[in-house]
Tab-separated table of C-alpha atoms and ligand atoms in Angstrom:
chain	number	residue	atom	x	y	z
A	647	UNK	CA	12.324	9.512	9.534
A	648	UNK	CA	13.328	8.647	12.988
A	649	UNK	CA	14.668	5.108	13.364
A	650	UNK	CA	14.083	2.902	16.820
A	651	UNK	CA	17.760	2.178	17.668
A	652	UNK	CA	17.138	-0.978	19.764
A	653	UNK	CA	20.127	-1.916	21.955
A	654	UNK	CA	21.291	-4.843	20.718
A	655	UNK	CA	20.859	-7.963	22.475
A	656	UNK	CA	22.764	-11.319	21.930
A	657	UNK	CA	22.498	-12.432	18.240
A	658	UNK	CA	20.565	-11.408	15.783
A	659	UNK	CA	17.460	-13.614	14.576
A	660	UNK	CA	17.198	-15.402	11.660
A	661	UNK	CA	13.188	-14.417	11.104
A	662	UNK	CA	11.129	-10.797	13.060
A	663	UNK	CA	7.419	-10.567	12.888
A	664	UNK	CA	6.762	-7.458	12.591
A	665	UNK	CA	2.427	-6.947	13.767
A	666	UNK	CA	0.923	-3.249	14.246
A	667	UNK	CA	-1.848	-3.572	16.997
A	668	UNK	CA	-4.565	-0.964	17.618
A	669	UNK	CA	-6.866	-1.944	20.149
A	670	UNK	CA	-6.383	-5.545	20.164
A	671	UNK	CA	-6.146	-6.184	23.888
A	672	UNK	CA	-8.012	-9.352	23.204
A	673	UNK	CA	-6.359	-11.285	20.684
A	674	UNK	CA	-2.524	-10.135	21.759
A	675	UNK	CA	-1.902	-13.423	23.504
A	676	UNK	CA	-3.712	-15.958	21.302
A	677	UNK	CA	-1.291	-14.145	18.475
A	678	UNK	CA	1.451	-14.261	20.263
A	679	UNK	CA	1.205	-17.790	21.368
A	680	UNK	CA	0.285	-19.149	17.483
A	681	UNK	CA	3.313	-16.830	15.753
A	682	UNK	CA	5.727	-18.473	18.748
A	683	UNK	CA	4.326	-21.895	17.140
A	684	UNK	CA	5.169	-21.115	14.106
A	685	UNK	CA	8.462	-19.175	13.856
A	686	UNK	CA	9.616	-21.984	16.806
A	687	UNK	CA	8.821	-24.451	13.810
A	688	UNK	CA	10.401	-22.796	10.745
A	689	UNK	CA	13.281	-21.415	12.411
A	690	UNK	CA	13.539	-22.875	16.061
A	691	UNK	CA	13.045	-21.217	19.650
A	692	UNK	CA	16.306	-18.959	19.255
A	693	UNK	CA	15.870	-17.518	15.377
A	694	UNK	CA	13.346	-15.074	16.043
A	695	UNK	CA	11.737	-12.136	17.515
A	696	UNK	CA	8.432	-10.761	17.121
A	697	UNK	CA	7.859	-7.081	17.165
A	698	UNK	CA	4.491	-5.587	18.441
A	699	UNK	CA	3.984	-2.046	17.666
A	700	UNK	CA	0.765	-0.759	19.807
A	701	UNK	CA	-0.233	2.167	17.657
A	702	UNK	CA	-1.427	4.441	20.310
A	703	UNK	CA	-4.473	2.035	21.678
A	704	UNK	CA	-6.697	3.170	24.090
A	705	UNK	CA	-7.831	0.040	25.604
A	706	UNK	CA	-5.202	-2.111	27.354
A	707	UNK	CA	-3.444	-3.273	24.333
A	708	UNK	CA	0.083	-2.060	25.940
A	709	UNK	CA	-0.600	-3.754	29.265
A	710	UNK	CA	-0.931	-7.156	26.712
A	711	UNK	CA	1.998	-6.441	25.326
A	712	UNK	CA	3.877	-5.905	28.453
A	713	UNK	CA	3.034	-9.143	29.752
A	714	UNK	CA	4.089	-10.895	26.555
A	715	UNK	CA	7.597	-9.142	27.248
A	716	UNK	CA	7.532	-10.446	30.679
A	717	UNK	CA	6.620	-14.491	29.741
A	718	UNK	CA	9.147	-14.925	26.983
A	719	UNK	CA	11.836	-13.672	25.934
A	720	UNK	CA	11.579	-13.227	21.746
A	721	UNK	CA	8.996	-10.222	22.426
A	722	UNK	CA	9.955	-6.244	21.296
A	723	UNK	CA	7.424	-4.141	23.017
A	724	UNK	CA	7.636	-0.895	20.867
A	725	UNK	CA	5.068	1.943	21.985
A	726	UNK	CA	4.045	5.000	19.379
A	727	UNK	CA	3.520	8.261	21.405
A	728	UNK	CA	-0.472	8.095	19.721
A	729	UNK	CA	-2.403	6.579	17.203
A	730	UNK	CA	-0.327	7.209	13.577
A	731	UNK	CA	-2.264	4.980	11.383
A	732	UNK	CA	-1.730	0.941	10.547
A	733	UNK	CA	0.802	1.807	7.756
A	734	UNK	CA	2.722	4.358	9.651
A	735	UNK	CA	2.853	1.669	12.593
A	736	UNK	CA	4.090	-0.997	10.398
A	737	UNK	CA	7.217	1.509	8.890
A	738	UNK	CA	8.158	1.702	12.749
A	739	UNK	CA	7.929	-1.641	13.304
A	740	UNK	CA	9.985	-2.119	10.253
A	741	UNK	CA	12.621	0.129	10.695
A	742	UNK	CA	13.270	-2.015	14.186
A	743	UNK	CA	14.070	-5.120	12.713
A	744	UNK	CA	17.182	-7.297	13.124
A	745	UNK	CA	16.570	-10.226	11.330
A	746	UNK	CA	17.295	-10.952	7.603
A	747	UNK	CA	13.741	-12.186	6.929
A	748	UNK	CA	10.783	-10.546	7.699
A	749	UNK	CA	7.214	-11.862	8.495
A	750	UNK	CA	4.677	-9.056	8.351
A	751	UNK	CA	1.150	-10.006	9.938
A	752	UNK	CA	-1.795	-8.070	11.236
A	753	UNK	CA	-2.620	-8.571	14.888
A	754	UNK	CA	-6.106	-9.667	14.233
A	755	UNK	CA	-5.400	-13.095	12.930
A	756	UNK	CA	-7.534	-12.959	9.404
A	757	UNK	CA	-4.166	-13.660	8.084
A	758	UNK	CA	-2.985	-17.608	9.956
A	759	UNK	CA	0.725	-17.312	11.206
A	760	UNK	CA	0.969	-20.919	10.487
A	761	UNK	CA	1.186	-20.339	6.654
A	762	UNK	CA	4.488	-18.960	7.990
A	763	UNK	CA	6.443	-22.440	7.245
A	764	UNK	CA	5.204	-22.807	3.558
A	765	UNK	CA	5.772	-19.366	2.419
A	766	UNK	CA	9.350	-19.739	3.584
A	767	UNK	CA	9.520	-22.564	1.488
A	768	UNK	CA	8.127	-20.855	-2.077
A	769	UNK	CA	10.702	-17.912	-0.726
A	770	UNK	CA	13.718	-20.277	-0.576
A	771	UNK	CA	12.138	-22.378	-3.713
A	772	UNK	CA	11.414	-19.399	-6.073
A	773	UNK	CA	14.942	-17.415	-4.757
A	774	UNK	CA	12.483	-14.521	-4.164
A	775	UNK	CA	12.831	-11.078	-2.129
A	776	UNK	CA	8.921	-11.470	-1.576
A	777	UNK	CA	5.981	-13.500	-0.740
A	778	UNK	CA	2.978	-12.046	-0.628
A	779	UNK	CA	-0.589	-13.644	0.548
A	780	UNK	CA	-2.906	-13.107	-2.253
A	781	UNK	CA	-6.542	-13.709	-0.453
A	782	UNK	CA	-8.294	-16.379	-2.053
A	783	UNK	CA	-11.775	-15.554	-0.113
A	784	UNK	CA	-12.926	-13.226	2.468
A	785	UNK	CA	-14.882	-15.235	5.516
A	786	UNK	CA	-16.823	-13.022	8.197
A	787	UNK	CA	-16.318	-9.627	6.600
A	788	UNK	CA	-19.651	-7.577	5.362
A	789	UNK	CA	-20.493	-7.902	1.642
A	790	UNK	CA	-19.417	-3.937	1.723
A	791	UNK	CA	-16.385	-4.554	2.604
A	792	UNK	CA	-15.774	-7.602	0.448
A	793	UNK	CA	-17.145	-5.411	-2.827
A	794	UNK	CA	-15.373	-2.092	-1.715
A	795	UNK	CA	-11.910	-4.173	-1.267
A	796	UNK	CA	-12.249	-6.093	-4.507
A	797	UNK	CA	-12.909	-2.881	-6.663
A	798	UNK	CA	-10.509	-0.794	-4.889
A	799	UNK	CA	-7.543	-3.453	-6.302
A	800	UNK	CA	-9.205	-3.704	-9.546
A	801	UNK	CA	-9.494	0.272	-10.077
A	802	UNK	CA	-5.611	0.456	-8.724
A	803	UNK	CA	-4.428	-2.141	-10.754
A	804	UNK	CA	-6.005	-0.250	-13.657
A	805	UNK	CA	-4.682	3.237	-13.229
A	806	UNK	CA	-1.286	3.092	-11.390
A	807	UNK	CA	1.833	2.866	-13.216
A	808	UNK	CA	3.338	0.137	-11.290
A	809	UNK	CA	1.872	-3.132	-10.986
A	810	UNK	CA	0.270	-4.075	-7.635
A	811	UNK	CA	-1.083	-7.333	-7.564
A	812	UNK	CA	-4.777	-7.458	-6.632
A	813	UNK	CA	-6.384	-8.326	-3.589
A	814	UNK	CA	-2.903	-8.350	-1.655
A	815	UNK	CA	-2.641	-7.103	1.701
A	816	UNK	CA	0.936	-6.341	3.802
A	817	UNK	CA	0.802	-10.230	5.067
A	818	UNK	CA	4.003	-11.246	3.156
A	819	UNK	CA	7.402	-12.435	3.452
A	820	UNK	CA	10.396	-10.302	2.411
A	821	UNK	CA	13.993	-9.987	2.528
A	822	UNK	CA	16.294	-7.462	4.581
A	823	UNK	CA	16.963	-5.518	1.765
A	824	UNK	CA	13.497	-4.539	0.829
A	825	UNK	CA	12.839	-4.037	4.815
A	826	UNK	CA	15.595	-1.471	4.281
A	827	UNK	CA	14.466	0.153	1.423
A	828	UNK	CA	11.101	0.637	2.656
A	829	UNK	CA	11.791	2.017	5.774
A	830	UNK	CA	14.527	4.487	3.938
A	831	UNK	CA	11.796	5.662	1.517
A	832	UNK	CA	10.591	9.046	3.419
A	833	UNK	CA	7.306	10.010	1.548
A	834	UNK	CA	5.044	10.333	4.644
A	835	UNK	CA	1.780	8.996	2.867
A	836	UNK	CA	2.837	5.365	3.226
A	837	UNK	CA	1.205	2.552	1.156
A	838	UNK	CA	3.638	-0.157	1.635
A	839	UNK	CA	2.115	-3.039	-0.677
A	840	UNK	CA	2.452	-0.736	-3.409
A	841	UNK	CA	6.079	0.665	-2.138
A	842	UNK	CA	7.140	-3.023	-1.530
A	843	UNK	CA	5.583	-3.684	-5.257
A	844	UNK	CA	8.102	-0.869	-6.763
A	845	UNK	CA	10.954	-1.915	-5.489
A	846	UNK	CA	11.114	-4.526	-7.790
A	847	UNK	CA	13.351	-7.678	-7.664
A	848	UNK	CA	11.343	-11.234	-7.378
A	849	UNK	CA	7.966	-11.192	-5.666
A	850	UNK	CA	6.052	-14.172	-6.005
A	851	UNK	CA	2.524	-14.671	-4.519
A	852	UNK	CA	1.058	-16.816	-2.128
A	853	UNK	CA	-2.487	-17.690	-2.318
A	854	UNK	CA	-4.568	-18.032	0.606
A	855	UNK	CA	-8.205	-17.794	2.568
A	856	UNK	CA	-8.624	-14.887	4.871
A	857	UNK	CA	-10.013	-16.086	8.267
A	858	UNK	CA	-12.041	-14.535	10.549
A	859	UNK	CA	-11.672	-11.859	13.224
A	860	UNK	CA	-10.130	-13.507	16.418
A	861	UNK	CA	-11.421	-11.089	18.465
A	862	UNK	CA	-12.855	-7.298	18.244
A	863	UNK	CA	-13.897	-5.433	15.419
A	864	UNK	CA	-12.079	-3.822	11.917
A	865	UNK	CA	-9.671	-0.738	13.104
A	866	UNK	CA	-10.580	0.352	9.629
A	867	UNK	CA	-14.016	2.329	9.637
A	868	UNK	CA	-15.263	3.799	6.591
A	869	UNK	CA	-13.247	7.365	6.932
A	870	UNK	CA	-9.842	5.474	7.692
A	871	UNK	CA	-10.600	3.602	4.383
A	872	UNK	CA	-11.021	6.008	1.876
A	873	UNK	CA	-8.129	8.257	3.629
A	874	UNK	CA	-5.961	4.583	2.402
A	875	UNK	CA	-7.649	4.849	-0.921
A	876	UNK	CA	-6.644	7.866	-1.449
A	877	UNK	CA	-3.074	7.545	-0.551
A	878	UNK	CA	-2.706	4.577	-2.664
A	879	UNK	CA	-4.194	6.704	-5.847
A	880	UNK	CA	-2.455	9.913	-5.013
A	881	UNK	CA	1.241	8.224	-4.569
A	882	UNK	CA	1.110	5.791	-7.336
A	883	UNK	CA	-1.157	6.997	-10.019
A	884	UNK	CA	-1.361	10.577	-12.005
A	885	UNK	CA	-4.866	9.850	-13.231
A	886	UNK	CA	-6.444	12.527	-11.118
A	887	UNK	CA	-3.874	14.647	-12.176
A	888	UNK	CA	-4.196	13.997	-15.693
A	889	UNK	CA	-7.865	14.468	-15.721
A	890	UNK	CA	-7.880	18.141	-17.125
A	891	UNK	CA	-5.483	16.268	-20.134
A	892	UNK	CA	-8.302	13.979	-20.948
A	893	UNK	CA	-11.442	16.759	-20.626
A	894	UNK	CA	-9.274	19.175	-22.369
A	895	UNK	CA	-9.082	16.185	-25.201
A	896	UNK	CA	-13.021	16.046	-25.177
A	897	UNK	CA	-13.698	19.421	-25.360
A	898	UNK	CA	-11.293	19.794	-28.424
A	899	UNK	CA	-13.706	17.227	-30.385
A	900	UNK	CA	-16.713	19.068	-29.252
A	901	UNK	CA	-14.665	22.402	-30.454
A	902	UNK	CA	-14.509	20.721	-33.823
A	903	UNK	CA	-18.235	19.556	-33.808
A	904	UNK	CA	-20.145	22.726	-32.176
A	905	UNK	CA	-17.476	25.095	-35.007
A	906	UNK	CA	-18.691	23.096	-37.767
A	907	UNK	CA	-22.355	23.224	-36.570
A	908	UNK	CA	-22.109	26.460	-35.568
A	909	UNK	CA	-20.911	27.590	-39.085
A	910	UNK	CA	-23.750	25.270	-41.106
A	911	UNK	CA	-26.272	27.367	-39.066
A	912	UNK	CA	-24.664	30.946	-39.702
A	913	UNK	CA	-24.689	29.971	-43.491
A	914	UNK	CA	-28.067	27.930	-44.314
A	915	UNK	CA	-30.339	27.954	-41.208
A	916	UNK	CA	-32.037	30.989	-39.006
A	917	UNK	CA	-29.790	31.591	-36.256
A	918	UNK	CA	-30.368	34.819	-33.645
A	919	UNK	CA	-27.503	37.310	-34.605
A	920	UNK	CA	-24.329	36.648	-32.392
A	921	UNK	CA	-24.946	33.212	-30.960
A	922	UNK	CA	-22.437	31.641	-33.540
A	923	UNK	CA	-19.498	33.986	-31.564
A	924	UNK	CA	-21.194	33.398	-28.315
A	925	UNK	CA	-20.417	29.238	-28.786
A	926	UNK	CA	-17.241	29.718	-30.640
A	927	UNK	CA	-16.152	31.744	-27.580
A	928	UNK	CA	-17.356	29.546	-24.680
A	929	UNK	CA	-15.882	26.428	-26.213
A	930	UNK	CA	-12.613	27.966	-26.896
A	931	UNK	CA	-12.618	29.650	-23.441
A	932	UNK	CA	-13.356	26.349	-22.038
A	933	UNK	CA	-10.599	24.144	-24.035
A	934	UNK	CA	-7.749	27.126	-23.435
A	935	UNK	CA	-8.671	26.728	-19.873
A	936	UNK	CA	-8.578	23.098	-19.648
A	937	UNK	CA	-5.072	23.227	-21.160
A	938	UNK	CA	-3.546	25.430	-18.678
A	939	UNK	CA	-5.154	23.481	-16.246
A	940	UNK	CA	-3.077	20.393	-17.807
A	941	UNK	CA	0.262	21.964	-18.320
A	942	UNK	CA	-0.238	23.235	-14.347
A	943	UNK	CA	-1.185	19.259	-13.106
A	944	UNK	CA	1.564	18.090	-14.892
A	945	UNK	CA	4.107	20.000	-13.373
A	946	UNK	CA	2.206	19.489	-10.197
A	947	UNK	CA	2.691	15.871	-10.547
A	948	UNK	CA	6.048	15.913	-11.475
A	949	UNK	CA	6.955	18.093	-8.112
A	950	UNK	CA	4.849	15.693	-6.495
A	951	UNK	CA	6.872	12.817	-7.435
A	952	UNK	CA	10.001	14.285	-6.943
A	953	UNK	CA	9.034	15.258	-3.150
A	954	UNK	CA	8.293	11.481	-2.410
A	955	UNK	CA	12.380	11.256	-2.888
A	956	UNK	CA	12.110	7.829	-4.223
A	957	UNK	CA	15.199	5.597	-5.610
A	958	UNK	CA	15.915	6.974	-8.821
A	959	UNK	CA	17.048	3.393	-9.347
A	960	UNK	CA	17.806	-0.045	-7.036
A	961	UNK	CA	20.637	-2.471	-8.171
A	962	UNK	CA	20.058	-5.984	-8.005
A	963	UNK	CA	23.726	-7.064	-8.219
A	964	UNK	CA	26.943	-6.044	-9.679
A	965	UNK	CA	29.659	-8.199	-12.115
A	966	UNK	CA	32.989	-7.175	-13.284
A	967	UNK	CA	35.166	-9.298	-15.525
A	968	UNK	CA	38.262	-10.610	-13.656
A	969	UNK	CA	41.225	-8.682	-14.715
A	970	UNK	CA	43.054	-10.803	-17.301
B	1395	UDP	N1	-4.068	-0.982	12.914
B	1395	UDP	C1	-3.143	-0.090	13.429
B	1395	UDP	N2	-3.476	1.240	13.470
B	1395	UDP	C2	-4.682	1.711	13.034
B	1395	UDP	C3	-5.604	0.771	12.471
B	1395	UDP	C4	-5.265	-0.562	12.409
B	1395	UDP	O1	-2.048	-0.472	13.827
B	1395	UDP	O2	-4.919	2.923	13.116
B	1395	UDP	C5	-3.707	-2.407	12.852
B	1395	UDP	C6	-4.756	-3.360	13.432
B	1395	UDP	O3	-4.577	-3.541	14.823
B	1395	UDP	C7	-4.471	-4.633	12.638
B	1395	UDP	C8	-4.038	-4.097	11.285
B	1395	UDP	O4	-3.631	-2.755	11.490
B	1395	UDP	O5	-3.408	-5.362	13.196
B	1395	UDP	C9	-5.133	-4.153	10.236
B	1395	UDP	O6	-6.306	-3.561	10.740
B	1395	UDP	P1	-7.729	-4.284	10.636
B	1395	UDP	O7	-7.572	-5.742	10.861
B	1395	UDP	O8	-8.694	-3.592	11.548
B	1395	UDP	O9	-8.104	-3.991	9.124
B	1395	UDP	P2	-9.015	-4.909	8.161
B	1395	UDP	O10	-8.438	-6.295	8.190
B	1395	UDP	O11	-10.393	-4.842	8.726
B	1395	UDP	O12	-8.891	-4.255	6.829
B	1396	MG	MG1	-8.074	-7.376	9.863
């Protein structure tokens, strides 16, 4: 993955906020201004920088930007050549960080900067690598929405192998390191709460109620949202995969059942000469097939996984015994 080698300038901040912003010409300022607020608060007017990533907007998002970089000086401008997707925009704002804690927001305000302070204290409280918002409510978004969103976490939390929390978005707190590790990670199908979730060390949540829209309308229509689904089933959970393993499970207790039938009716009832071979060979056809299929997905999945080129393992620390 290419990496945004900023030049560095004078030292580097304590604190980056890091907000992808597609089509937001309207709200860049009033974000802007309330993050400044914030991170001036927590970490005063010199610890931070806030990084706007405009993922190829068509409206005058850039020109917003711009003149953010021109009125103060904690602005990165960083422009993607088109539009590559929220979670592709947030890697590259990632991957231009310089500070050792990292703020990740969405440009549309649903998620208040201000909460900044707090979860900065449950970080520093709870020693953790992470704190994410966990969304309390929903205000202003369609009951569509609302539903689809609360049984998309539900079904994930039920099927992947890793545990990520529900109802979480990317507004969280985390350290360097897992900045670092998530922007080394090169599987191109990103779906960062759930990378940030596998990573491991302490992640602690922080509850909260989603606001309103400042301005505009969701950059997520219907078509962008199940493309997300899917990449958060496909990279964390082998239940597609494993379907033909579960059919292939069914159809060997309806083997059993339609054999045994099958037989009954050869021996004591009027059956039409060869439809006893004709089931015996359409179930068995069926359950050989389903098998291959199996064997096939699970070597799929396991060439899948190995593509993604994920840590094998992450160390938390090392201790050695002082030499006596
Ligand atoms: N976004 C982006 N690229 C896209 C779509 C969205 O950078 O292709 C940004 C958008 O500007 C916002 C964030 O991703 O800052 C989340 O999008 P949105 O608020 O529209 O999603 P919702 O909250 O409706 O799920
Ligand atoms: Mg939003």
């Amino acid at each position: 993955m290419q990496s945004i080698e900023e030049p560095a300038v004078g030292h580097a901040p304590a604190l980056s906020i890091v907000v992808p912003c597609f089509n937001e010409e309207d709200g860049i300022s009033e974000l802007v201004r309330r993050c400044s607020e914030s991170a001036t608060l927590a970490v005063g007017c010199d610890g931070y920088e806030i990084i706007l990533v405009d993922d190829g907007s068509s409206d005058g998002t850039w020109a917003s930007i711009s003149s953010e970089t021109s009125r103060r000086s904690s602005i990165v401008a960083i422009k993607l050549s088109r539009n590559y997707g929220h979670q592709v925009a947030l890697t590259a704002g990632l991957s231009a960080v310089r500070g050792g804690i990292i703020f990740v927001i969405d440009a549309d305000l649903q998620d208040p900067p201000e909460l900044l302070g707090p979860m900065l204290e449950v970080m520093k409280d709870n020693r953790a690598d992470v704190v994410y918002g966990q969304r309390k409510s929903r205000t202003g978004e369609s009951w569509f929405k609302t539903f689809s969103a609360r049984l998309f976490y539900r079904l994930l939390e039920r099927f992947t192998d890793i545990l990520i929390p529900v109802d979480t978005g990317d507004f969280r707190l985390m350290s360097r390191r897992i900045c670092d590790i998530i922007v080394q990670m090169p599987e191109r199908d990103r779906f960062i709460r759930g990378m940030v979730a596998s990573v491991g060390f302490k992640q602690v949540p922080f509850p909260y109620d989603r606001q309103e829209r400042y301005a505009g309308t969701t950059k997520y229509p219907l078509s962008k949202m199940v493309r997300f689904a899917m990449d958060a089933f496909l990279g964390f959970s082998m239940a597609l995969l494993r379907f033909a393993s579960v059919a292939a499970m069914g159809m060997l207790l309806a083997l059993i059942g339609v054999t045994a039938y099958s037989m009954y009716s050869w021996l004591y009832l009027q059956v039409v000469p060869g439809w006893t071979s004709i089931m015996l060979t359409v179930i068995l056809c069926s359950f050989f097939q389903l098998i291959a299929l199996s064997v096939v997905g699970e070597y799929v999945g396991r060439i899948y996984l190995s593509t993604k080129n994920r840590p094998l393992f992450i160390l938390d620390s090392i201790k050695r015994s002082e030499p006596r």
